[in-house]
Amino acid sequence: MRAMVLKGPNTPFVPMQVPDPVAGPGEAVARVLACGSGLTIQHIKAGRIAAEFPRIIGHEITGEIVATGAGVRGLAIGDAVTAYYYLNCGHCRWCLASLEPLCANSGGNVGRNCDGGYAEYIKLPAHIFIKLPEGLDYKAHPAEIGVITDALATPYKVLKRARIRAGETVAVFGAGGGVGIHQVMMARWARARVIAVDLARNKFDACRKAGADEVVDASSGGVAQALLDLTKGEGVDVAIDYVSSTSTLEAGAKALGRRGRLVILGGAAQRFEVPSRELLLKEQDLLGSRYVTRSEILETLDLVARREVWPIVTEIRPLAEAEALHERLERGQVIGRAALLM
Ligand SMILES: [Zn+2]
């Protein structure tokens, strides 16, 4: 099959013919129609996230099952699928409690610890594939459907993690990023008042279009004060931080109002300080939010099937143009998500 292979960290893609994957016991193989291209996998390519090489990256896939190995139940040839990003075990107490991101035996990630979607075919443990529900026109929109499993489902999960209610004020730090902009969209869908916070001025219009009521330019500093001003000194109900640097985390915490919730997702994952007295007096919560559960992916797929929300994919290119697309990702030039077609 054709594949884009990374031979090592911080190297260009090598277009290659590699052997077609063969489904062993408990595994399945899907033909890949499209695969999302976001900053997470660019971090792997650039060597900022460790991975095993040589590697075929990519996890936000739309595909069709073409083979199943011995003992596989619940998947049949021809089934339309996407993939869960984590190689969870499926049988530990956390998996059984539908909290798969916390799996005690995690094998890592699709496209990082096993080969991913930048190829004609992808082989995964069968339980990692997720069947697409009826009503999603995945053949017409394989790029958009593929990115749901991460770019859209991750923000959907945050709505629940942070208990976001209609009418609350939600600040999104890193709102111009591929997941951040979908967080703006999902918070708006949840009928919150949304304030987008970002450095990238070229993405402010897209943030507004995705549903931001206000945009705060973080490049001029004073973000916490700006958020307090926009809430008449009350503070925001929820701050969601996709940057997670010391300064964004501390600004988010400082801008929280009574019963405010700060949600921390990946990014720089730096240390930060908060005054415990504020947490106590205002009954505030600090929350980590890690990827999504399988059921949250199914719920997000259903939302898209009903056209409640629609993924923002602004650049769709053939697999052969992966290198050029990743250069644009690295420079922060992509609005929303990009995707490759196989
Ligand atoms: Zn597990």
mmCIF file of C-alpha atoms and ligand atoms in Angstrom:
data_model
loop_
_atom_site.group_PDB
_atom_site.id
_atom_site.type_symbol
_atom_site.label_atom_id
_atom_site.label_comp_id
_atom_site.label_asym_id
_atom_site.label_seq_id
_atom_site.Cartn_x
_atom_site.Cartn_y
_atom_site.Cartn_z
ATOM 1 C CA MET A 1 0.000 0.000 0.000
ATOM 2 C CA ARG A 2 0.961 3.645 -0.329
ATOM 3 C CA ALA A 3 1.919 5.301 2.932
ATOM 4 C CA MET A 4 3.588 8.446 4.260
ATOM 5 C CA VAL A 5 6.302 7.192 6.585
ATOM 6 C CA LEU A 6 8.308 9.137 9.161
ATOM 7 C CA LYS A 7 11.755 7.569 9.587
ATOM 8 C CA GLY A 8 12.560 9.615 12.667
ATOM 9 C CA PRO A 9 11.593 12.712 14.658
ATOM 10 C CA ASN A 10 11.811 16.028 12.836
ATOM 11 C CA THR A 11 12.239 14.462 9.378
ATOM 12 C CA PRO A 12 10.155 14.909 6.226
ATOM 13 C CA PHE A 13 7.513 12.379 5.234
ATOM 14 C CA VAL A 14 8.794 9.623 2.927
ATOM 15 C CA PRO A 15 6.175 8.439 0.435
ATOM 16 C CA MET A 16 6.635 4.659 0.241
ATOM 17 C CA GLN A 17 5.101 1.378 -0.748
ATOM 18 C CA VAL A 18 4.834 -0.752 2.409
ATOM 19 C CA PRO A 19 3.273 -4.214 2.885
ATOM 20 C CA ASP A 20 -0.516 -4.241 3.259
ATOM 21 C CA PRO A 21 -1.419 -4.817 6.928
ATOM 22 C CA VAL A 22 -2.844 -8.263 7.734
ATOM 23 C CA ALA A 23 -5.455 -8.668 10.473
ATOM 24 C CA GLY A 24 -4.260 -11.024 13.213
ATOM 25 C CA PRO A 25 -6.489 -12.463 15.940
ATOM 26 C CA GLY A 26 -8.625 -9.717 17.485
ATOM 27 C CA GLU A 27 -7.583 -7.183 14.870
ATOM 28 C CA ALA A 28 -9.251 -5.535 11.911
ATOM 29 C CA VAL A 29 -8.046 -3.642 8.857
ATOM 30 C CA ALA A 30 -9.810 -0.626 7.374
ATOM 31 C CA ARG A 31 -9.323 1.142 4.076
ATOM 32 C CA VAL A 32 -8.670 4.786 4.959
ATOM 33 C CA LEU A 33 -10.754 7.389 3.140
ATOM 34 C CA ALA A 34 -9.464 10.439 5.003
ATOM 35 C CA CYS A 35 -7.324 11.336 7.992
ATOM 36 C CA GLY A 36 -7.300 14.568 9.979
ATOM 37 C CA SER A 37 -4.112 16.634 10.274
ATOM 38 C CA GLY A 38 -3.761 18.604 13.490
ATOM 39 C CA LEU A 39 -1.157 20.015 15.819
ATOM 40 C CA THR A 40 -1.041 16.891 18.018
ATOM 41 C CA ILE A 41 0.362 14.805 15.208
ATOM 42 C CA GLN A 42 2.539 17.681 14.003
ATOM 43 C CA HIS A 43 4.070 17.606 17.512
ATOM 44 C CA ILE A 44 4.890 13.921 16.906
ATOM 45 C CA LYS A 45 6.370 14.692 13.486
ATOM 46 C CA ALA A 46 8.435 17.569 14.901
ATOM 47 C CA GLY A 47 9.738 15.388 17.756
ATOM 48 C CA ARG A 48 8.008 17.376 20.512
ATOM 49 C CA ILE A 49 5.927 14.325 21.458
ATOM 50 C CA ALA A 50 7.904 11.071 21.705
ATOM 51 C CA ALA A 51 6.984 8.237 19.350
ATOM 52 C CA GLU A 52 8.396 4.998 18.016
ATOM 53 C CA PHE A 53 9.896 5.230 14.501
ATOM 54 C CA PRO A 54 9.566 4.432 11.658
ATOM 55 C CA ARG A 55 5.958 5.471 12.032
ATOM 56 C CA ILE A 56 2.845 6.224 10.004
ATOM 57 C CA ILE A 57 1.072 8.989 11.939
ATOM 58 C CA GLY A 58 -2.568 10.097 11.963
ATOM 59 C CA HIS A 59 -5.566 9.002 14.011
ATOM 60 C CA GLU A 60 -8.620 11.019 12.958
ATOM 61 C CA ILE A 61 -9.754 8.568 10.322
ATOM 62 C CA THR A 62 -12.792 7.746 8.299
ATOM 63 C CA GLY A 63 -12.548 4.241 6.881
ATOM 64 C CA GLU A 64 -14.292 1.071 5.808
ATOM 65 C CA ILE A 65 -13.477 -2.347 7.263
ATOM 66 C CA VAL A 66 -11.914 -4.633 4.667
ATOM 67 C CA ALA A 67 -10.737 -7.540 6.844
ATOM 68 C CA THR A 68 -11.262 -8.926 10.335
ATOM 69 C CA GLY A 69 -9.052 -11.415 12.177
ATOM 70 C CA ALA A 70 -10.001 -14.481 14.149
ATOM 71 C CA GLY A 71 -12.338 -13.924 17.081
ATOM 72 C CA VAL A 72 -13.491 -10.449 16.047
ATOM 73 C CA ARG A 73 -17.138 -9.794 16.821
ATOM 74 C CA GLY A 74 -19.240 -6.729 16.148
ATOM 75 C CA LEU A 75 -17.322 -5.568 13.076
ATOM 76 C CA ALA A 76 -18.000 -6.740 9.528
ATOM 77 C CA ILE A 77 -16.453 -6.094 6.157
ATOM 78 C CA GLY A 78 -17.891 -2.921 4.694
ATOM 79 C CA ASP A 79 -18.645 -1.272 8.048
ATOM 80 C CA ALA A 80 -17.905 2.457 8.080
ATOM 81 C CA VAL A 81 -15.660 3.334 11.000
ATOM 82 C CA THR A 82 -13.584 5.915 12.757
ATOM 83 C CA ALA A 83 -10.962 5.146 15.425
ATOM 84 C CA TYR A 84 -10.486 5.759 19.131
ATOM 85 C CA TYR A 85 -7.199 7.638 19.668
ATOM 86 C CA TYR A 86 -6.024 5.717 22.744
ATOM 87 C CA LEU A 87 -4.946 2.089 22.557
ATOM 88 C CA ASN A 88 -6.922 1.222 25.683
ATOM 89 C CA CYS A 89 -7.170 -2.386 26.867
ATOM 90 C CA GLY A 90 -10.951 -2.647 27.029
ATOM 91 C CA HIS A 91 -11.063 -4.773 30.181
ATOM 92 C CA CYS A 92 -9.496 -2.926 33.163
ATOM 93 C CA ARG A 93 -11.697 -1.295 35.795
ATOM 94 C CA TRP A 94 -11.396 2.107 34.071
ATOM 95 C CA CYS A 95 -12.314 0.740 30.643
ATOM 96 C CA LEU A 96 -15.211 -1.202 32.151
ATOM 97 C CA ALA A 97 -16.402 1.978 33.876
ATOM 98 C CA SER A 98 -16.469 3.772 30.479
ATOM 99 C CA LEU A 99 -13.507 5.939 31.484
ATOM 100 C CA GLU A 100 -11.200 4.621 28.761
ATOM 101 C CA PRO A 101 -8.747 7.564 28.742
ATOM 102 C CA LEU A 102 -7.699 6.448 32.244
ATOM 103 C CA CYS A 103 -7.013 2.843 31.139
ATOM 104 C CA ALA A 104 -4.544 1.131 33.487
ATOM 105 C CA ASN A 105 -2.948 -0.848 30.628
ATOM 106 C CA SER A 106 -2.853 1.799 27.914
ATOM 107 C CA GLY A 107 -0.738 0.882 24.904
ATOM 108 C CA GLY A 108 -0.334 4.529 23.912
ATOM 109 C CA ASN A 109 -1.931 6.180 20.909
ATOM 110 C CA VAL A 110 -2.919 5.366 17.355
ATOM 111 C CA GLY A 111 -0.335 6.881 15.017
ATOM 112 C CA ARG A 112 2.246 7.144 17.806
ATOM 113 C CA ASN A 113 2.688 3.675 19.293
ATOM 114 C CA CYS A 114 1.224 1.839 16.314
ATOM 115 C CA ASP A 115 0.823 2.887 12.694
ATOM 116 C CA GLY A 116 -1.983 5.313 11.919
ATOM 117 C CA GLY A 117 -4.004 6.759 9.104
ATOM 118 C CA TYR A 118 -1.568 8.379 6.659
ATOM 119 C CA ALA A 119 -1.795 5.289 4.446
ATOM 120 C CA GLU A 120 -4.228 3.390 2.272
ATOM 121 C CA TYR A 121 -4.999 0.913 5.058
ATOM 122 C CA ILE A 122 -4.852 0.885 8.846
ATOM 123 C CA LYS A 123 -4.726 -2.140 11.153
ATOM 124 C CA LEU A 124 -5.886 -1.796 14.762
ATOM 125 C CA PRO A 125 -7.181 -3.956 17.588
ATOM 126 C CA ALA A 126 -10.811 -4.407 16.542
ATOM 127 C CA HIS A 127 -12.217 -2.702 19.656
ATOM 128 C CA ILE A 128 -10.342 0.498 18.761
ATOM 129 C CA PHE A 129 -12.547 0.973 15.696
ATOM 130 C CA ILE A 130 -15.842 2.755 16.294
ATOM 131 C CA LYS A 131 -18.693 2.125 13.882
ATOM 132 C CA LEU A 132 -20.237 5.261 12.419
ATOM 133 C CA PRO A 133 -23.946 5.734 13.125
ATOM 134 C CA GLU A 134 -26.563 5.919 10.383
ATOM 135 C CA GLY A 135 -27.145 9.337 8.906
ATOM 136 C CA LEU A 136 -23.529 10.435 8.514
ATOM 137 C CA ASP A 137 -22.696 10.861 4.845
ATOM 138 C CA TYR A 138 -19.099 9.766 5.344
ATOM 139 C CA LYS A 139 -18.539 9.136 1.650
ATOM 140 C CA ALA A 140 -19.368 12.739 0.780
ATOM 141 C CA HIS A 141 -17.539 14.206 3.804
ATOM 142 C CA PRO A 142 -14.787 11.793 4.883
ATOM 143 C CA ALA A 143 -12.487 14.596 6.108
ATOM 144 C CA GLU A 144 -15.134 16.207 8.328
ATOM 145 C CA ILE A 145 -16.351 12.880 9.722
ATOM 146 C CA GLY A 146 -12.771 11.748 10.433
ATOM 147 C CA VAL A 147 -11.874 14.676 12.686
ATOM 148 C CA ILE A 148 -14.917 14.227 14.933
ATOM 149 C CA THR A 149 -13.158 11.553 17.012
ATOM 150 C CA ASP A 150 -10.756 14.127 18.449
ATOM 151 C CA ALA A 151 -11.239 17.731 17.287
ATOM 152 C CA LEU A 152 -14.970 17.777 17.990
ATOM 153 C CA ALA A 153 -15.432 15.064 20.618
ATOM 154 C CA THR A 154 -12.741 16.493 22.931
ATOM 155 C CA PRO A 155 -14.585 19.835 23.291
ATOM 156 C CA TYR A 156 -17.916 18.023 23.631
ATOM 157 C CA LYS A 157 -16.524 16.097 26.595
ATOM 158 C CA VAL A 158 -15.386 19.372 28.216
ATOM 159 C CA LEU A 159 -19.001 20.601 28.253
ATOM 160 C CA LYS A 160 -19.777 17.702 30.568
ATOM 161 C CA ARG A 161 -16.512 17.750 32.522
ATOM 162 C CA ALA A 162 -17.046 21.435 33.367
ATOM 163 C CA ARG A 163 -20.832 21.065 33.814
ATOM 164 C CA ILE A 164 -21.431 23.956 31.408
ATOM 165 C CA ARG A 165 -24.998 25.264 31.496
ATOM 166 C CA ALA A 166 -26.907 27.560 29.167
ATOM 167 C CA GLY A 167 -26.256 31.212 29.921
ATOM 168 C CA GLU A 168 -22.891 30.694 31.584
ATOM 169 C CA THR A 169 -19.815 32.579 30.413
ATOM 170 C CA VAL A 170 -17.052 30.396 29.009
ATOM 171 C CA ALA A 171 -13.553 31.614 28.127
ATOM 172 C CA VAL A 172 -11.559 29.452 25.719
ATOM 173 C CA PHE A 173 -7.770 29.898 25.829
ATOM 174 C CA GLY A 174 -6.145 28.863 22.549
ATOM 175 C CA ALA A 175 -9.476 29.401 20.792
ATOM 176 C CA GLY A 176 -7.818 29.773 17.396
ATOM 177 C CA GLY A 177 -6.333 26.280 17.508
ATOM 178 C CA GLY A 178 -7.786 23.246 15.770
ATOM 179 C CA VAL A 179 -9.496 21.925 18.897
ATOM 180 C CA GLY A 180 -9.969 25.351 20.508
ATOM 181 C CA ILE A 181 -12.135 26.613 17.667
ATOM 182 C CA HIS A 182 -14.341 23.551 17.984
ATOM 183 C CA GLN A 183 -14.549 24.280 21.732
ATOM 184 C CA VAL A 184 -15.906 27.718 20.839
ATOM 185 C CA MET A 185 -18.438 26.031 18.570
ATOM 186 C CA MET A 186 -19.484 23.456 21.168
ATOM 187 C CA ALA A 187 -19.778 26.010 23.992
ATOM 188 C CA ARG A 188 -21.956 28.123 21.734
ATOM 189 C CA TRP A 189 -24.017 25.034 20.899
ATOM 190 C CA ALA A 190 -24.483 24.582 24.665
ATOM 191 C CA ARG A 191 -25.878 28.143 24.691
ATOM 192 C CA ALA A 192 -23.069 29.620 26.725
ATOM 193 C CA ARG A 193 -21.687 33.114 26.203
ATOM 194 C CA VAL A 194 -18.280 32.434 24.665
ATOM 195 C CA ILE A 195 -15.118 34.533 24.936
ATOM 196 C CA ALA A 196 -12.285 33.431 22.657
ATOM 197 C CA VAL A 197 -8.736 34.119 23.876
ATOM 198 C CA ASP A 198 -5.794 33.770 21.502
ATOM 199 C CA LEU A 199 -2.596 35.381 20.252
ATOM 200 C CA ALA A 200 -3.266 34.711 16.572
ATOM 201 C CA ARG A 201 -5.070 37.693 15.108
ATOM 202 C CA ASN A 202 -5.458 35.889 11.776
ATOM 203 C CA LYS A 203 -7.859 33.502 13.540
ATOM 204 C CA PHE A 204 -10.127 35.999 15.325
ATOM 205 C CA ASP A 205 -12.667 36.180 12.497
ATOM 206 C CA ALA A 206 -12.880 32.391 12.401
ATOM 207 C CA CYS A 207 -13.435 32.362 16.178
ATOM 208 C CA ARG A 208 -16.328 34.801 15.800
ATOM 209 C CA LYS A 209 -17.760 32.772 12.958
ATOM 210 C CA ALA A 210 -17.530 29.621 15.082
ATOM 211 C CA GLY A 211 -19.620 31.298 17.767
ATOM 212 C CA ALA A 212 -17.445 33.551 19.917
ATOM 213 C CA ASP A 213 -19.386 36.523 21.318
ATOM 214 C CA GLU A 214 -16.142 38.317 22.166
ATOM 215 C CA VAL A 215 -12.469 37.906 21.349
ATOM 216 C CA VAL A 216 -9.617 38.811 23.689
ATOM 217 C CA ASP A 217 -6.233 39.476 22.065
ATOM 218 C CA ALA A 218 -3.780 37.795 24.421
ATOM 219 C CA SER A 219 -0.771 39.362 22.731
ATOM 220 C CA SER A 220 -1.307 42.617 24.601
ATOM 221 C CA GLY A 221 -1.369 40.879 28.001
ATOM 222 C CA GLY A 222 -3.870 41.630 30.757
ATOM 223 C CA VAL A 223 -6.094 38.702 29.790
ATOM 224 C CA ALA A 224 -7.490 38.122 33.290
ATOM 225 C CA GLN A 225 -8.434 41.788 33.623
ATOM 226 C CA ALA A 226 -10.023 41.762 30.157
ATOM 227 C CA LEU A 227 -12.153 38.774 31.158
ATOM 228 C CA LEU A 228 -13.151 40.472 34.416
ATOM 229 C CA ASP A 229 -14.075 43.632 32.499
ATOM 230 C CA LEU A 230 -16.207 41.609 30.062
ATOM 231 C CA THR A 231 -18.086 40.089 33.004
ATOM 232 C CA LYS A 232 -18.562 43.329 34.986
ATOM 233 C CA GLY A 233 -16.048 42.105 37.546
ATOM 234 C CA GLU A 234 -17.956 38.876 38.258
ATOM 235 C CA GLY A 235 -15.494 36.578 36.511
ATOM 236 C CA VAL A 236 -16.164 33.794 34.042
ATOM 237 C CA ASP A 237 -17.998 30.615 34.978
ATOM 238 C CA VAL A 238 -15.607 28.395 33.056
ATOM 239 C CA ALA A 239 -12.097 28.875 31.658
ATOM 240 C CA ILE A 240 -10.953 26.144 29.267
ATOM 241 C CA ASP A 241 -7.216 26.129 28.630
ATOM 242 C CA TYR A 242 -5.869 24.466 25.475
ATOM 243 C CA VAL A 243 -2.524 26.241 25.914
ATOM 244 C CA SER A 244 -1.809 25.314 29.558
ATOM 245 C CA SER A 245 1.229 27.534 29.960
ATOM 246 C CA THR A 246 1.922 29.077 33.362
ATOM 247 C CA SER A 247 0.590 32.443 32.207
ATOM 248 C CA THR A 248 -2.633 31.160 30.602
ATOM 249 C CA LEU A 249 -3.413 28.878 33.556
ATOM 250 C CA GLU A 250 -2.854 31.658 36.060
ATOM 251 C CA ALA A 251 -4.876 34.119 33.952
ATOM 252 C CA GLY A 252 -7.702 31.578 33.668
ATOM 253 C CA ALA A 253 -7.711 30.927 37.413
ATOM 254 C CA LYS A 254 -7.623 34.649 38.199
ATOM 255 C CA ALA A 255 -10.566 35.323 35.892
ATOM 256 C CA LEU A 256 -12.833 32.702 37.507
ATOM 257 C CA GLY A 257 -15.907 33.832 39.369
ATOM 258 C CA ARG A 258 -17.825 32.144 42.166
ATOM 259 C CA ARG A 259 -18.230 28.420 41.499
ATOM 260 C CA GLY A 260 -15.868 28.914 38.545
ATOM 261 C CA ARG A 261 -14.244 25.920 36.876
ATOM 262 C CA LEU A 262 -10.810 25.879 35.236
ATOM 263 C CA VAL A 263 -10.375 23.037 32.739
ATOM 264 C CA ILE A 264 -6.860 21.994 31.791
ATOM 265 C CA LEU A 265 -6.140 20.127 28.539
ATOM 266 C CA GLY A 266 -2.723 19.100 27.325
ATOM 267 C CA GLY A 267 -0.761 21.814 25.615
ATOM 268 C CA ALA A 268 2.343 23.039 27.383
ATOM 269 C CA ALA A 269 1.281 21.389 30.678
ATOM 270 C CA GLN A 270 3.314 23.827 32.773
ATOM 271 C CA ARG A 271 3.168 24.358 36.531
ATOM 272 C CA PHE A 272 1.100 27.179 37.927
ATOM 273 C CA GLU A 273 0.090 28.722 41.214
ATOM 274 C CA VAL A 274 -3.364 29.562 42.470
ATOM 275 C CA PRO A 275 -4.258 31.165 45.780
ATOM 276 C CA SER A 276 -6.033 28.457 47.772
ATOM 277 C CA ARG A 277 -8.046 31.088 49.602
ATOM 278 C CA GLU A 278 -9.741 32.081 46.324
ATOM 279 C CA LEU A 279 -10.545 28.451 45.560
ATOM 280 C CA LEU A 280 -12.051 28.073 49.016
ATOM 281 C CA LEU A 281 -13.965 31.339 49.289
ATOM 282 C CA LYS A 282 -15.392 31.077 45.764
ATOM 283 C CA GLU A 283 -15.820 27.288 45.735
ATOM 284 C CA GLN A 284 -13.870 26.944 42.517
ATOM 285 C CA ASP A 285 -12.802 23.751 40.755
ATOM 286 C CA LEU A 286 -9.571 22.871 38.983
ATOM 287 C CA LEU A 287 -10.264 20.085 36.470
ATOM 288 C CA GLY A 288 -8.069 18.030 34.190
ATOM 289 C CA SER A 289 -9.775 16.749 31.048
ATOM 290 C CA ARG A 290 -8.172 13.949 29.105
ATOM 291 C CA TYR A 291 -9.423 13.056 25.606
ATOM 292 C CA VAL A 292 -12.895 11.434 25.567
ATOM 293 C CA THR A 293 -14.715 8.213 26.243
ATOM 294 C CA ARG A 294 -16.020 6.029 23.450
ATOM 295 C CA SER A 295 -19.602 6.900 24.349
ATOM 296 C CA GLU A 296 -18.760 10.607 24.098
ATOM 297 C CA ILE A 297 -17.492 9.968 20.566
ATOM 298 C CA LEU A 298 -20.755 8.212 19.702
ATOM 299 C CA GLU A 299 -22.727 11.131 21.134
ATOM 300 C CA THR A 300 -20.657 13.618 19.127
ATOM 301 C CA LEU A 301 -21.085 11.577 15.933
ATOM 302 C CA ASP A 302 -24.849 11.680 16.542
ATOM 303 C CA LEU A 303 -24.759 15.467 16.990
ATOM 304 C CA VAL A 304 -23.076 15.800 13.610
ATOM 305 C CA ALA A 305 -25.457 13.289 12.009
ATOM 306 C CA ARG A 306 -28.322 15.511 13.183
ATOM 307 C CA ARG A 307 -26.444 18.588 11.850
ATOM 308 C CA GLU A 308 -26.478 20.245 15.266
ATOM 309 C CA VAL A 309 -22.811 21.057 14.682
ATOM 310 C CA TRP A 310 -20.426 20.582 11.778
ATOM 311 C CA PRO A 311 -16.618 20.192 11.900
ATOM 312 C CA ILE A 312 -14.502 23.073 10.592
ATOM 313 C CA VAL A 313 -12.155 21.552 8.016
ATOM 314 C CA THR A 314 -10.699 24.283 5.843
ATOM 315 C CA GLU A 315 -7.946 22.465 3.964
ATOM 316 C CA ILE A 316 -8.352 19.071 2.332
ATOM 317 C CA ARG A 317 -5.458 17.732 0.283
ATOM 318 C CA PRO A 318 -4.272 14.429 -1.222
ATOM 319 C CA LEU A 319 -1.898 12.252 0.826
ATOM 320 C CA ALA A 320 0.990 13.226 -1.455
ATOM 321 C CA GLU A 321 0.802 16.803 -0.123
ATOM 322 C CA ALA A 322 1.215 15.836 3.537
ATOM 323 C CA GLU A 323 4.559 17.602 3.900
ATOM 324 C CA ALA A 324 3.269 20.925 2.584
ATOM 325 C CA LEU A 325 0.195 20.688 4.784
ATOM 326 C CA HIS A 326 2.275 19.998 7.889
ATOM 327 C CA GLU A 327 4.454 22.998 7.135
ATOM 328 C CA ARG A 328 1.308 25.120 7.265
ATOM 329 C CA LEU A 329 0.283 23.452 10.532
ATOM 330 C CA GLU A 330 3.697 24.138 12.025
ATOM 331 C CA ARG A 331 3.406 27.814 11.123
ATOM 332 C CA GLY A 332 -0.092 28.086 12.614
ATOM 333 C CA GLN A 333 -1.627 28.925 9.240
ATOM 334 C CA VAL A 334 -4.459 26.391 9.249
ATOM 335 C CA ILE A 335 -7.882 27.545 10.456
ATOM 336 C CA GLY A 336 -9.740 24.732 12.236
ATOM 337 C CA ARG A 337 -8.636 21.341 11.001
ATOM 338 C CA ALA A 338 -6.894 20.154 7.868
ATOM 339 C CA ALA A 339 -7.215 16.633 6.444
ATOM 340 C CA LEU A 340 -5.673 14.331 3.873
ATOM 341 C CA LEU A 341 -7.599 12.180 1.411
ATOM 342 C CA MET A 342 -6.149 8.784 0.547
HETATM 343 ZN ZN ZN B 1 -8.152 -0.543 30.228
#
